[in-house]
Amino acid sequence: MGTIHHEATLTVPADVAWDFLDRYTRAEVHIFSACVSERQQDDHRVVTLIDGTELWERNVTVDPQRRRAVYAIPGFPGAEHHQAEMRVLTDDNGTATLLWTTDILPHELATHLSDTYAVMFSELLAAVNGHRP
């Protein structure tokens, strides 16, 4: 399985970062320039891309205690499997780190999407660091 992994130290506290990710799971915040809109429908975030394609991101786990959100996109174009995790960790000094890991099949898709996901992670990082609950 191919994996795309990004992580970065945050400038906001872990609770602020989690508040943002929690809102993300409910389609309450807009992040990515490749998307024009998001809406919540049952356990799904329905994301509309610039070309009109809708991606149905199913919330698998939203765990505030572990500051962890896992979602799957069953209909991801060209993929047999797509599942991702966004997580906020803290170190002993209280510094928060944002992790975003995506597992995808076929594994070649990870290589193909790596540049796109790097841009998306930059947008996610900026949105989290700019969040004011």
PDB file of N, CA, C and O in Angstrom, residues 56-120:
ATOM      1  N   TRP A  56     -16.953  11.784  -1.522  1.00  0.00           N
ATOM      2  CA  TRP A  56     -17.672  11.495  -0.291  1.00  0.00           C
ATOM      3  C   TRP A  56     -16.689  10.933   0.727  1.00  0.00           C
ATOM      4  O   TRP A  56     -16.304   9.768   0.643  1.00  0.00           O
ATOM      5  N   GLU A  57     -16.259  11.796   1.649  1.00  0.00           N
ATOM      6  CA  GLU A  57     -15.321  11.402   2.685  1.00  0.00           C
ATOM      7  C   GLU A  57     -16.114  10.895   3.887  1.00  0.00           C
ATOM      8  O   GLU A  57     -16.819  11.670   4.535  1.00  0.00           O
ATOM      9  N   ARG A  58     -16.002   9.613   4.160  1.00  0.00           N
ATOM     10  CA  ARG A  58     -16.742   9.026   5.284  1.00  0.00           C
ATOM     11  C   ARG A  58     -15.907   9.122   6.549  1.00  0.00           C
ATOM     12  O   ARG A  58     -14.778   8.636   6.606  1.00  0.00           O
ATOM     13  N   ASN A  59     -16.468   9.776   7.568  1.00  0.00           N
ATOM     14  CA  ASN A  59     -15.797   9.824   8.860  1.00  0.00           C
ATOM     15  C   ASN A  59     -15.805   8.429   9.466  1.00  0.00           C
ATOM     16  O   ASN A  59     -16.857   7.847   9.698  1.00  0.00           O
ATOM     17  N   VAL A  60     -14.620   7.881   9.703  1.00  0.00           N
ATOM     18  CA  VAL A  60     -14.469   6.565  10.307  1.00  0.00           C
ATOM     19  C   VAL A  60     -14.323   6.717  11.810  1.00  0.00           C
ATOM     20  O   VAL A  60     -14.981   6.031  12.586  1.00  0.00           O
ATOM     21  N   THR A  61     -13.448   7.631  12.232  1.00  0.00           N
ATOM     22  CA  THR A  61     -13.199   7.895  13.642  1.00  0.00           C
ATOM     23  C   THR A  61     -12.997   9.384  13.842  1.00  0.00           C
ATOM     24  O   THR A  61     -12.210   9.998  13.125  1.00  0.00           O
ATOM     25  N   VAL A  62     -13.698   9.945  14.792  1.00  0.00           N
ATOM     26  CA  VAL A  62     -13.440  11.304  15.249  1.00  0.00           C
ATOM     27  C   VAL A  62     -13.266  11.179  16.759  1.00  0.00           C
ATOM     28  O   VAL A  62     -14.240  11.005  17.489  1.00  0.00           O
ATOM     29  N   ASP A  63     -12.018  11.228  17.209  1.00  0.00           N
ATOM     30  CA  ASP A  63     -11.669  10.933  18.594  1.00  0.00           C
ATOM     31  C   ASP A  63     -11.042  12.159  19.254  1.00  0.00           C
ATOM     32  O   ASP A  63      -9.838  12.393  19.137  1.00  0.00           O
ATOM     33  N   PRO A  64     -11.860  12.953  19.976  1.00  0.00           N
ATOM     34  CA  PRO A  64     -11.317  14.160  20.605  1.00  0.00           C
ATOM     35  C   PRO A  64     -10.284  13.863  21.693  1.00  0.00           C
ATOM     36  O   PRO A  64      -9.368  14.649  21.902  1.00  0.00           O
ATOM     37  N   GLN A  65     -10.420  12.741  22.369  1.00  0.00           N
ATOM     38  CA  GLN A  65      -9.471  12.407  23.436  1.00  0.00           C
ATOM     39  C   GLN A  65      -8.061  12.217  22.869  1.00  0.00           C
ATOM     40  O   GLN A  65      -7.088  12.664  23.458  1.00  0.00           O
ATOM     41  N   ARG A  66      -7.972  11.559  21.732  1.00  0.00           N
ATOM     42  CA  ARG A  66      -6.668  11.322  21.094  1.00  0.00           C
ATOM     43  C   ARG A  66      -6.370  12.353  20.002  1.00  0.00           C
ATOM     44  O   ARG A  66      -5.352  12.257  19.325  1.00  0.00           O
ATOM     45  N   ARG A  67      -7.283  13.302  19.820  1.00  0.00           N
ATOM     46  CA  ARG A  67      -7.156  14.340  18.780  1.00  0.00           C
ATOM     47  C   ARG A  67      -6.830  13.691  17.432  1.00  0.00           C
ATOM     48  O   ARG A  67      -5.870  14.039  16.760  1.00  0.00           O
ATOM     49  N   ARG A  68      -7.706  12.790  17.043  1.00  0.00           N
ATOM     50  CA  ARG A  68      -7.472  11.962  15.856  1.00  0.00           C
ATOM     51  C   ARG A  68      -8.743  11.880  15.026  1.00  0.00           C
ATOM     52  O   ARG A  68      -9.809  11.579  15.545  1.00  0.00           O
ATOM     53  N   ALA A  69      -8.612  12.146  13.733  1.00  0.00           N
ATOM     54  CA  ALA A  69      -9.732  12.023  12.803  1.00  0.00           C
ATOM     55  C   ALA A  69      -9.294  11.131  11.647  1.00  0.00           C
ATOM     56  O   ALA A  69      -8.261  11.380  11.018  1.00  0.00           O
ATOM     57  N   VAL A  70     -10.082  10.094  11.392  1.00  0.00           N
ATOM     58  CA  VAL A  70      -9.792   9.160  10.303  1.00  0.00           C
ATOM     59  C   VAL A  70     -10.982   9.185   9.353  1.00  0.00           C
ATOM     60  O   VAL A  70     -12.137   9.164   9.792  1.00  0.00           O
ATOM     61  N   TYR A  71     -10.686   9.230   8.052  1.00  0.00           N
ATOM     62  CA  TYR A  71     -11.749   9.205   7.060  1.00  0.00           C
ATOM     63  C   TYR A  71     -11.324   8.345   5.874  1.00  0.00           C
ATOM     64  O   TYR A  71     -10.139   8.133   5.629  1.00  0.00           O
ATOM     65  N   ALA A  72     -12.315   7.840   5.172  1.00  0.00           N
ATOM     66  CA  ALA A  72     -12.080   7.037   3.975  1.00  0.00           C
ATOM     67  C   ALA A  72     -12.845   7.655   2.812  1.00  0.00           C
ATOM     68  O   ALA A  72     -13.900   8.257   3.007  1.00  0.00           O
ATOM     69  N   ILE A  73     -12.292   7.500   1.629  1.00  0.00           N
ATOM     70  CA  ILE A  73     -12.968   7.976   0.416  1.00  0.00           C
ATOM     71  C   ILE A  73     -13.139   6.771  -0.509  1.00  0.00           C
ATOM     72  O   ILE A  73     -12.264   6.472  -1.326  1.00  0.00           O
ATOM     73  N   PRO A  74     -14.271   6.063  -0.380  1.00  0.00           N
ATOM     74  CA  PRO A  74     -14.473   4.849  -1.183  1.00  0.00           C
ATOM     75  C   PRO A  74     -14.445   5.091  -2.687  1.00  0.00           C
ATOM     76  O   PRO A  74     -13.987   4.239  -3.437  1.00  0.00           O
ATOM     77  N   GLY A  75     -14.893   6.228  -3.159  1.00  0.00           N
ATOM     78  CA  GLY A  75     -14.954   6.481  -4.598  1.00  0.00           C
ATOM     79  C   GLY A  75     -13.831   7.351  -5.113  1.00  0.00           C
ATOM     80  O   GLY A  75     -13.985   8.017  -6.139  1.00  0.00           O
ATOM     81  N   PHE A  76     -12.682   7.343  -4.430  1.00  0.00           N
ATOM     82  CA  PHE A  76     -11.570   8.183  -4.866  1.00  0.00           C
ATOM     83  C   PHE A  76     -11.146   7.760  -6.278  1.00  0.00           C
ATOM     84  O   PHE A  76     -10.869   6.586  -6.518  1.00  0.00           O
ATOM     85  N   PRO A  77     -11.098   8.704  -7.216  1.00  0.00           N
ATOM     86  CA  PRO A  77     -10.810   8.361  -8.615  1.00  0.00           C
ATOM     87  C   PRO A  77      -9.489   7.598  -8.781  1.00  0.00           C
ATOM     88  O   PRO A  77      -8.442   8.045  -8.332  1.00  0.00           O
ATOM     89  N   GLY A  78      -9.585   6.421  -9.392  1.00  0.00           N
ATOM     90  CA  GLY A  78      -8.414   5.609  -9.682  1.00  0.00           C
ATOM     91  C   GLY A  78      -7.904   4.760  -8.534  1.00  0.00           C
ATOM     92  O   GLY A  78      -6.926   4.041  -8.687  1.00  0.00           O
ATOM     93  N   ALA A  79      -8.562   4.837  -7.378  1.00  0.00           N
ATOM     94  CA  ALA A  79      -8.070   4.117  -6.203  1.00  0.00           C
ATOM     95  C   ALA A  79      -8.968   2.937  -5.843  1.00  0.00           C
ATOM     96  O   ALA A  79     -10.184   3.022  -5.942  1.00  0.00           O
ATOM     97  N   GLU A  80      -8.340   1.865  -5.418  1.00  0.00           N
ATOM     98  CA  GLU A  80      -9.060   0.727  -4.848  1.00  0.00           C
ATOM     99  C   GLU A  80      -9.359   0.988  -3.369  1.00  0.00           C
ATOM    100  O   GLU A  80     -10.322   0.466  -2.825  1.00  0.00           O
ATOM    101  N   HIS A  81      -8.466   1.752  -2.742  1.00  0.00           N
ATOM    102  CA  HIS A  81      -8.581   2.032  -1.306  1.00  0.00           C
ATOM    103  C   HIS A  81      -7.990   3.399  -1.028  1.00  0.00           C
ATOM    104  O   HIS A  81      -6.934   3.757  -1.567  1.00  0.00           O
ATOM    105  N   HIS A  82      -8.669   4.164  -0.166  1.00  0.00           N
ATOM    106  CA  HIS A  82      -8.157   5.456   0.287  1.00  0.00           C
ATOM    107  C   HIS A  82      -8.638   5.665   1.712  1.00  0.00           C
ATOM    108  O   HIS A  82      -9.836   5.667   1.980  1.00  0.00           O
ATOM    109  N   GLN A  83      -7.687   5.802   2.619  1.00  0.00           N
ATOM    110  CA  GLN A  83      -8.021   6.116   4.007  1.00  0.00           C
ATOM    111  C   GLN A  83      -6.947   7.048   4.544  1.00  0.00           C
ATOM    112  O   GLN A  83      -5.762   6.867   4.274  1.00  0.00           O
ATOM    113  N   ALA A  84      -7.373   8.048   5.305  1.00  0.00           N
ATOM    114  CA  ALA A  84      -6.430   9.041   5.820  1.00  0.00           C
ATOM    115  C   ALA A  84      -6.688   9.314   7.290  1.00  0.00           C
ATOM    116  O   ALA A  84      -7.796   9.137   7.793  1.00  0.00           O
ATOM    117  N   GLU A  85      -5.630   9.764   7.944  1.00  0.00           N
ATOM    118  CA  GLU A  85      -5.706  10.147   9.358  1.00  0.00           C
ATOM    119  C   GLU A  85      -5.081  11.521   9.514  1.00  0.00           C
ATOM    120  O   GLU A  85      -3.996  11.786   8.993  1.00  0.00           O
ATOM    121  N   MET A  86      -5.777  12.383  10.241  1.00  0.00           N
ATOM    122  CA  MET A  86      -5.226  13.661  10.684  1.00  0.00           C
ATOM    123  C   MET A  86      -5.162  13.571  12.198  1.00  0.00           C
ATOM    124  O   MET A  86      -6.140  13.190  12.845  1.00  0.00           O
ATOM    125  N   ARG A  87      -4.002  13.936  12.748  1.00  0.00           N
ATOM    126  CA  ARG A  87      -3.818  13.795  14.192  1.00  0.00           C
ATOM    127  C   ARG A  87      -2.975  14.944  14.716  1.00  0.00           C
ATOM    128  O   ARG A  87      -2.059  15.413  14.051  1.00  0.00           O
ATOM    129  N   VAL A  88      -3.309  15.381  15.938  1.00  0.00           N
ATOM    130  CA  VAL A  88      -2.522  16.393  16.631  1.00  0.00           C
ATOM    131  C   VAL A  88      -1.840  15.717  17.815  1.00  0.00           C
ATOM    132  O   VAL A  88      -2.511  15.116  18.659  1.00  0.00           O
ATOM    133  N   LEU A  89      -0.517  15.819  17.853  1.00  0.00           N
ATOM    134  CA  LEU A  89       0.270  15.272  18.951  1.00  0.00           C
ATOM    135  C   LEU A  89       0.911  16.406  19.733  1.00  0.00           C
ATOM    136  O   LEU A  89       1.122  17.495  19.186  1.00  0.00           O
ATOM    137  N   THR A  90       1.235  16.148  20.991  1.00  0.00           N
ATOM    138  CA  THR A  90       1.986  17.120  21.784  1.00  0.00           C
ATOM    139  C   THR A  90       3.210  16.433  22.375  1.00  0.00           C
ATOM    140  O   THR A  90       3.165  15.262  22.739  1.00  0.00           O
ATOM    141  N   ASP A  91       4.298  17.202  22.474  1.00  0.00           N
ATOM    142  CA  ASP A  91       5.494  16.654  23.103  1.00  0.00           C
ATOM    143  C   ASP A  91       5.529  17.077  24.572  1.00  0.00           C
ATOM    144  O   ASP A  91       4.599  17.720  25.073  1.00  0.00           O
ATOM    145  N   ASP A  92       6.593  16.725  25.269  1.00  0.00           N
ATOM    146  CA  ASP A  92       6.707  17.023  26.703  1.00  0.00           C
ATOM    147  C   ASP A  92       6.720  18.511  27.006  1.00  0.00           C
ATOM    148  O   ASP A  92       6.402  18.925  28.120  1.00  0.00           O
ATOM    149  N   ASN A  93       7.088  19.326  26.035  1.00  0.00           N
ATOM    150  CA  ASN A  93       7.111  20.784  26.217  1.00  0.00           C
ATOM    151  C   ASN A  93       5.783  21.440  25.868  1.00  0.00           C
ATOM    152  O   ASN A  93       5.660  22.652  25.943  1.00  0.00           O
ATOM    153  N   GLY A  94       4.802  20.642  25.407  1.00  0.00           N
ATOM    154  CA  GLY A  94       3.501  21.182  25.028  1.00  0.00           C
ATOM    155  C   GLY A  94       3.433  21.645  23.582  1.00  0.00           C
ATOM    156  O   GLY A  94       2.408  22.172  23.154  1.00  0.00           O
ATOM    157  N   THR A  95       4.490  21.448  22.821  1.00  0.00           N
ATOM    158  CA  THR A  95       4.492  21.822  21.415  1.00  0.00           C
ATOM    159  C   THR A  95       3.611  20.844  20.633  1.00  0.00           C
ATOM    160  O   THR A  95       3.718  19.633  20.809  1.00  0.00           O
ATOM    161  N   ALA A  96       2.765  21.385  19.782  1.00  0.00           N
ATOM    162  CA  ALA A  96       1.837  20.558  19.005  1.00  0.00           C
ATOM    163  C   ALA A  96       2.412  20.280  17.618  1.00  0.00           C
ATOM    164  O   ALA A  96       3.044  21.134  17.004  1.00  0.00           O
ATOM    165  N   THR A  97       2.142  19.069  17.148  1.00  0.00           N
ATOM    166  CA  THR A  97       2.540  18.644  15.807  1.00  0.00           C
ATOM    167  C   THR A  97       1.321  18.107  15.086  1.00  0.00           C
ATOM    168  O   THR A  97       0.525  17.364  15.663  1.00  0.00           O
ATOM    169  N   LEU A  98       1.172  18.504  13.833  1.00  0.00           N
ATOM    170  CA  LEU A  98       0.086  18.013  12.990  1.00  0.00           C
ATOM    171  C   LEU A  98       0.624  16.905  12.089  1.00  0.00           C
ATOM    172  O   LEU A  98       1.651  17.082  11.424  1.00  0.00           O
ATOM    173  N   LEU A  99      -0.065  15.767  12.089  1.00  0.00           N
ATOM    174  CA  LEU A  99       0.264  14.644  11.215  1.00  0.00           C
ATOM    175  C   LEU A  99      -0.891  14.428  10.251  1.00  0.00           C
ATOM    176  O   LEU A  99      -2.055  14.493  10.647  1.00  0.00           O
ATOM    177  N   TRP A 100      -0.565  14.140   8.997  1.00  0.00           N
ATOM    178  CA  TRP A 100      -1.580  13.756   8.012  1.00  0.00           C
ATOM    179  C   TRP A 100      -1.005  12.595   7.216  1.00  0.00           C
ATOM    180  O   TRP A 100      -0.013  12.746   6.497  1.00  0.00           O
ATOM    181  N   THR A 101      -1.600  11.432   7.369  1.00  0.00           N
ATOM    182  CA  THR A 101      -1.131  10.222   6.707  1.00  0.00           C
ATOM    183  C   THR A 101      -2.268   9.655   5.867  1.00  0.00           C
ATOM    184  O   THR A 101      -3.374   9.473   6.366  1.00  0.00           O
ATOM    185  N   THR A 102      -1.972   9.383   4.609  1.00  0.00           N
ATOM    186  CA  THR A 102      -2.950   8.805   3.690  1.00  0.00           C
ATOM    187  C   THR A 102      -2.405   7.487   3.147  1.00  0.00           C
ATOM    188  O   THR A 102      -1.292   7.443   2.626  1.00  0.00           O
ATOM    189  N   ASP A 103      -3.202   6.437   3.303  1.00  0.00           N
ATOM    190  CA  ASP A 103      -2.882   5.133   2.718  1.00  0.00           C
ATOM    191  C   ASP A 103      -3.760   4.946   1.498  1.00  0.00           C
ATOM    192  O   ASP A 103      -4.973   5.194   1.551  1.00  0.00           O
ATOM    193  N   ILE A 104      -3.127   4.490   0.403  1.00  0.00           N
ATOM    194  CA  ILE A 104      -3.856   4.426  -0.863  1.00  0.00           C
ATOM    195  C   ILE A 104      -3.381   3.232  -1.702  1.00  0.00           C
ATOM    196  O   ILE A 104      -2.202   2.876  -1.670  1.00  0.00           O
ATOM    197  N   LEU A 105      -4.312   2.620  -2.377  1.00  0.00           N
ATOM    198  CA  LEU A 105      -4.026   1.561  -3.351  1.00  0.00           C
ATOM    199  C   LEU A 105      -4.638   1.955  -4.685  1.00  0.00           C
ATOM    200  O   LEU A 105      -5.739   2.508  -4.696  1.00  0.00           O
ATOM    201  N   PRO A 106      -4.013   1.670  -5.805  1.00  0.00           N
ATOM    202  CA  PRO A 106      -2.713   1.028  -5.911  1.00  0.00           C
ATOM    203  C   PRO A 106      -1.604   1.946  -5.401  1.00  0.00           C
ATOM    204  O   PRO A 106      -1.740   3.171  -5.417  1.00  0.00           O
ATOM    205  N   HIS A 107      -0.520   1.329  -4.946  1.00  0.00           N
ATOM    206  CA  HIS A 107       0.535   2.101  -4.284  1.00  0.00           C
ATOM    207  C   HIS A 107       1.178   3.142  -5.201  1.00  0.00           C
ATOM    208  O   HIS A 107       1.674   4.153  -4.722  1.00  0.00           O
ATOM    209  N   GLU A 108       1.135   2.944  -6.506  1.00  0.00           N
ATOM    210  CA  GLU A 108       1.705   3.925  -7.437  1.00  0.00           C
ATOM    211  C   GLU A 108       0.986   5.272  -7.354  1.00  0.00           C
ATOM    212  O   GLU A 108       1.543   6.306  -7.694  1.00  0.00           O
ATOM    213  N   LEU A 109      -0.255   5.227  -6.919  1.00  0.00           N
ATOM    214  CA  LEU A 109      -1.033   6.461  -6.802  1.00  0.00           C
ATOM    215  C   LEU A 109      -0.415   7.409  -5.770  1.00  0.00           C
ATOM    216  O   LEU A 109      -0.502   8.629  -5.916  1.00  0.00           O
ATOM    217  N   ALA A 110       0.224   6.859  -4.752  1.00  0.00           N
ATOM    218  CA  ALA A 110       0.882   7.701  -3.741  1.00  0.00           C
ATOM    219  C   ALA A 110       1.966   8.555  -4.391  1.00  0.00           C
ATOM    220  O   ALA A 110       2.072   9.754  -4.105  1.00  0.00           O
ATOM    221  N   THR A 111       2.747   7.967  -5.260  1.00  0.00           N
ATOM    222  CA  THR A 111       3.795   8.718  -5.970  1.00  0.00           C
ATOM    223  C   THR A 111       3.173   9.774  -6.878  1.00  0.00           C
ATOM    224  O   THR A 111       3.613  10.923  -6.902  1.00  0.00           O
ATOM    225  N   HIS A 112       2.141   9.383  -7.591  1.00  0.00           N
ATOM    226  CA  HIS A 112       1.463  10.297  -8.519  1.00  0.00           C
ATOM    227  C   HIS A 112       0.863  11.504  -7.792  1.00  0.00           C
ATOM    228  O   HIS A 112       0.866  12.619  -8.313  1.00  0.00           O
ATOM    229  N   LEU A 113       0.346  11.295  -6.575  1.00  0.00           N
ATOM    230  CA  LEU A 113      -0.349  12.354  -5.833  1.00  0.00           C
ATOM    231  C   LEU A 113       0.540  13.109  -4.847  1.00  0.00           C
ATOM    232  O   LEU A 113       0.075  14.058  -4.217  1.00  0.00           O
ATOM    233  N   SER A 114       1.795  12.728  -4.720  1.00  0.00           N
ATOM    234  CA  SER A 114       2.634  13.306  -3.667  1.00  0.00           C
ATOM    235  C   SER A 114       2.776  14.829  -3.768  1.00  0.00           C
ATOM    236  O   SER A 114       2.705  15.527  -2.755  1.00  0.00           O
ATOM    237  N   ASP A 115       2.952  15.377  -4.954  1.00  0.00           N
ATOM    238  CA  ASP A 115       3.075  16.836  -5.095  1.00  0.00           C
ATOM    239  C   ASP A 115       1.772  17.545  -4.742  1.00  0.00           C
ATOM    240  O   ASP A 115       1.778  18.582  -4.071  1.00  0.00           O
ATOM    241  N   THR A 116       0.659  16.976  -5.184  1.00  0.00           N
ATOM    242  CA  THR A 116      -0.654  17.562  -4.877  1.00  0.00           C
ATOM    243  C   THR A 116      -0.893  17.569  -3.374  1.00  0.00           C
ATOM    244  O   THR A 116      -1.348  18.566  -2.808  1.00  0.00           O
ATOM    245  N   TYR A 117      -0.567  16.468  -2.717  1.00  0.00           N
ATOM    246  CA  TYR A 117      -0.772  16.384  -1.270  1.00  0.00           C
ATOM    247  C   TYR A 117       0.181  17.302  -0.510  1.00  0.00           C
ATOM    248  O   TYR A 117      -0.160  17.793   0.566  1.00  0.00           O
ATOM    249  N   ALA A 118       1.366  17.559  -1.049  1.00  0.00           N
ATOM    250  CA  ALA A 118       2.283  18.510  -0.416  1.00  0.00           C
ATOM    251  C   ALA A 118       1.670  19.914  -0.411  1.00  0.00           C
ATOM    252  O   ALA A 118       1.724  20.625   0.599  1.00  0.00           O
ATOM    253  N   VAL A 119       1.063  20.299  -1.523  1.00  0.00           N
ATOM    254  CA  VAL A 119       0.387  21.601  -1.599  1.00  0.00           C
ATOM    255  C   VAL A 119      -0.790  21.632  -0.619  1.00  0.00           C
ATOM    256  O   VAL A 119      -0.976  22.600   0.129  1.00  0.00           O
ATOM    257  N   MET A 120      -1.571  20.561  -0.604  1.00  0.00           N
ATOM    258  CA  MET A 120      -2.728  20.508   0.294  1.00  0.00           C
ATOM    259  C   MET A 120      -2.290  20.558   1.759  1.00  0.00           C
ATOM    260  O   MET A 120      -2.943  21.204   2.578  1.00  0.00           O
TER     261      MET A 120
END
